[in-house]
Every structure is written in structure tokens, then in C-alpha cells.
Coordinates of C-alpha atoms in Angstrom, one line a residue:
X19 CA 0.0 0.0 0.0
X20 CA 1.4 3.4 -1.0
X21 CA 0.7 6.3 1.3
X22 CA 0.3 9.7 -0.1
X23 CA 2.0 12.5 1.8
X24 CA 0.3 15.9 1.9
X25 CA 2.0 18.5 -0.2
X26 CA 3.7 21.3 1.7
X27 CA 1.6 24.5 2.2
X28 CA 4.2 26.6 0.3
X29 CA 6.4 25.5 -2.4
X30 CA 10.1 26.1 -1.6
X31 CA 10.5 28.2 -4.8
X32 CA 8.0 30.8 -3.3
X33 CA 10.5 31.7 -0.6
X34 CA 13.2 34.3 -1.2
X35 CA 16.5 32.9 -2.4
X36 CA 19.5 34.3 -0.6
X37 CA 21.7 33.7 -3.7
X38 CA 19.5 36.0 -5.8
X39 CA 19.1 38.7 -3.1
X40 CA 15.3 38.5 -3.3
X41 CA 13.6 39.9 -0.2
X42 CA 10.4 38.8 1.5
X43 CA 7.5 41.3 1.1
X44 CA 7.9 42.6 4.6
X45 CA 11.6 43.2 4.1
X46 CA 10.9 44.9 0.8
X47 CA 8.4 47.2 2.4
X48 CA 10.9 48.2 5.1
X49 CA 13.6 48.9 2.5
X50 CA 11.3 50.9 0.4
X51 CA 10.2 53.0 3.4
X52 CA 13.8 54.1 3.8
X53 CA 14.0 55.1 0.2
X54 CA 10.7 56.9 0.4
X55 CA 11.9 58.9 3.5
X56 CA 15.0 59.8 1.5
X57 CA 12.7 61.4 -1.2
X58 CA 12.7 58.7 -3.8
X59 CA 9.4 59.0 -5.6
X60 CA 10.0 55.9 -7.6
X61 CA 10.1 54.0 -4.4
X62 CA 6.6 55.2 -3.6
X63 CA 5.3 53.5 -6.7
X64 CA 6.9 50.2 -5.7
X65 CA 5.7 50.6 -2.1
X66 CA 2.1 51.4 -3.3
X67 CA 2.0 48.1 -5.3
X68 CA 3.0 46.1 -2.2
X69 CA 1.0 48.0 0.4
X70 CA -2.2 48.7 -1.4
X71 CA -3.8 45.3 -1.4
X72 CA -2.6 44.6 2.1
X73 CA -4.1 47.8 3.4
X74 CA -7.4 47.3 1.7
X75 CA -7.7 43.8 3.2
X76 CA -6.6 45.1 6.7
X77 CA -9.2 47.9 6.7
X78 CA -12.0 45.7 5.4
X79 CA -11.3 43.1 8.1
X80 CA -11.0 45.9 10.8
X81 CA -14.5 47.2 10.0
X82 CA -16.8 44.6 8.6
X83 CA -19.4 47.3 7.9
X84 CA -17.1 48.8 5.2
X85 CA -17.8 47.7 1.7
X86 CA -14.9 47.3 -0.8
X87 CA -15.1 51.0 -1.9
X88 CA -15.0 52.2 1.7
X89 CA -11.9 50.1 2.4
X90 CA -10.2 51.4 -0.8
X91 CA -11.0 55.0 0.2
X92 CA -9.5 54.5 3.6
X93 CA -6.4 52.7 2.1
X94 CA -5.9 55.7 -0.2
X95 CA -6.3 58.2 2.5
X96 CA -3.8 56.2 4.6
X97 CA -1.2 56.2 1.9
X98 CA -1.7 59.9 1.3
X99 CA -1.2 60.6 5.0
X100 CA 1.9 58.4 5.0
X101 CA 3.3 60.3 2.0
X102 CA 2.7 63.7 3.6
X103 CA 4.1 62.6 7.0
X104 CA 7.0 60.2 6.0
X105 CA 9.5 62.5 7.7
X106 CA 7.8 61.8 11.0
X107 CA 8.6 58.1 10.7
X108 CA 11.5 57.7 13.1
X109 CA 12.6 54.2 12.0
X110 CA 12.5 53.0 15.7
X111 CA 9.7 50.6 14.9
X112 CA 8.6 48.9 11.7
X113 CA 7.3 50.9 8.8
X114 CA 4.5 48.4 8.4
X115 CA 3.4 49.0 12.0
X116 CA 3.5 52.8 11.4
X117 CA 1.5 52.5 8.2
X118 CA -1.1 50.1 9.7
X119 CA -1.4 52.6 12.6
X120 CA -2.2 55.3 10.2
X121 CA -4.7 53.0 8.4
X122 CA -6.4 52.1 11.7
X123 CA -6.8 55.8 12.7
X124 CA -8.1 56.7 9.2
X125 CA -10.6 53.9 9.3
X126 CA -11.8 55.0 12.8
X127 CA -12.2 58.6 11.5
X128 CA -14.1 57.4 8.5
X129 CA -16.4 55.2 10.6
X130 CA -17.2 58.0 13.0
X131 CA -17.9 60.4 10.2
X132 CA -20.2 57.9 8.5
X133 CA -22.0 57.0 11.7
X134 CA -22.5 60.7 12.5
X135 CA -24.0 61.3 9.0
X136 CA -26.3 58.3 9.3
X137 CA -27.6 59.6 12.6
X138 CA -28.4 62.9 11.0
X139 CA -26.0 65.0 13.2
X140 CA -25.2 67.1 10.2
X141 CA -28.8 68.5 10.4
X142 CA -28.5 70.0 13.8
X143 CA -29.6 73.6 14.0
X144 CA -28.5 76.1 16.7
X145 CA -31.2 76.9 19.2
X146 CA -31.0 80.6 18.6
X147 CA -32.0 80.0 15.0
X148 CA -35.2 78.0 15.9
X149 CA -38.3 80.2 15.7
X150 CA -36.5 83.4 14.9
X151 CA -37.6 85.1 11.7
X152 CA -34.9 85.9 9.2
X153 CA -33.5 89.4 10.0
X154 CA -32.0 90.2 6.6
X155 CA -29.7 92.6 8.4
X156 CA -32.5 94.8 9.9
X157 CA -33.4 95.2 13.5
X158 CA -36.7 93.6 14.6
X159 CA -39.7 96.0 14.7
X160 CA -40.4 97.6 18.1
X161 CA -43.6 97.3 20.1

């Protein structure tokens, strides 16, 4: 009787090869972050292609109420915020953690804003405006 062994979950050829200087995606992201901080705009294009799908999936899993478009909007806002604030990245931690922190805060802001709009909070009128006739720049008539 011949027993079949289960195939390995990942083929060895999918791992980076030290002889070809290939990097794992996480290592590539960290290296690109340093290039981005140095002002290399070409590195942003490469970083975007790596980070975009991961950020969209992260945001979508973080807030199950978000549809695909919401998750993409938050991912885009996160990458824009990272681009604008790359100089604040100290390098003390991982770039991936810094970027995911931005995405988590962007997602929370988006969720709060959307929840506020759904409750109708944008329709609140100040109490001094209720029942007061429009003045059109004139004083109200006297008694």
C-alpha cells in the first residue's frame, strides 16, 4: 500500500532565495520605506503596489461594515497621509506597523464620520435660530 504524503503548504520556490538577493515582502516594504523617506518618488510607486492590497484587506477586516469601496477609500487616505508625513517616521519601529497605525486611525475617523451622518447629526440647527424670523440685516420692529 502506498501512502500519499500531503503537499507542503508553500512550495520552496516561493521563498526568497539568498543567492539572488530576493527579499520577503515585509523586508521589501521596510527597505522601500527608507527610500521613500529619502525622497525617492519611484520607491513610492513600488511601495504602493506592495502596500495597497494589504491595506485594503486590513481595513476591510478591521471594519466589517465597510464595503470594498470604503476600504479602498481608507487605504488611499492612509497612503496619502503616509506620503505627507513620511518625515515623522523615526525608524525606531517597523514601517509596516507605522503604516497600519495610520490606516487604523483613518478607518476609525471614516467610521465615526459615516456614523454621524447616518444619525443625522449634520442636520443640527443652533437653538437661537429656531423660531427666529430671518432678519436680513435689519433690527426687529419695536412694540
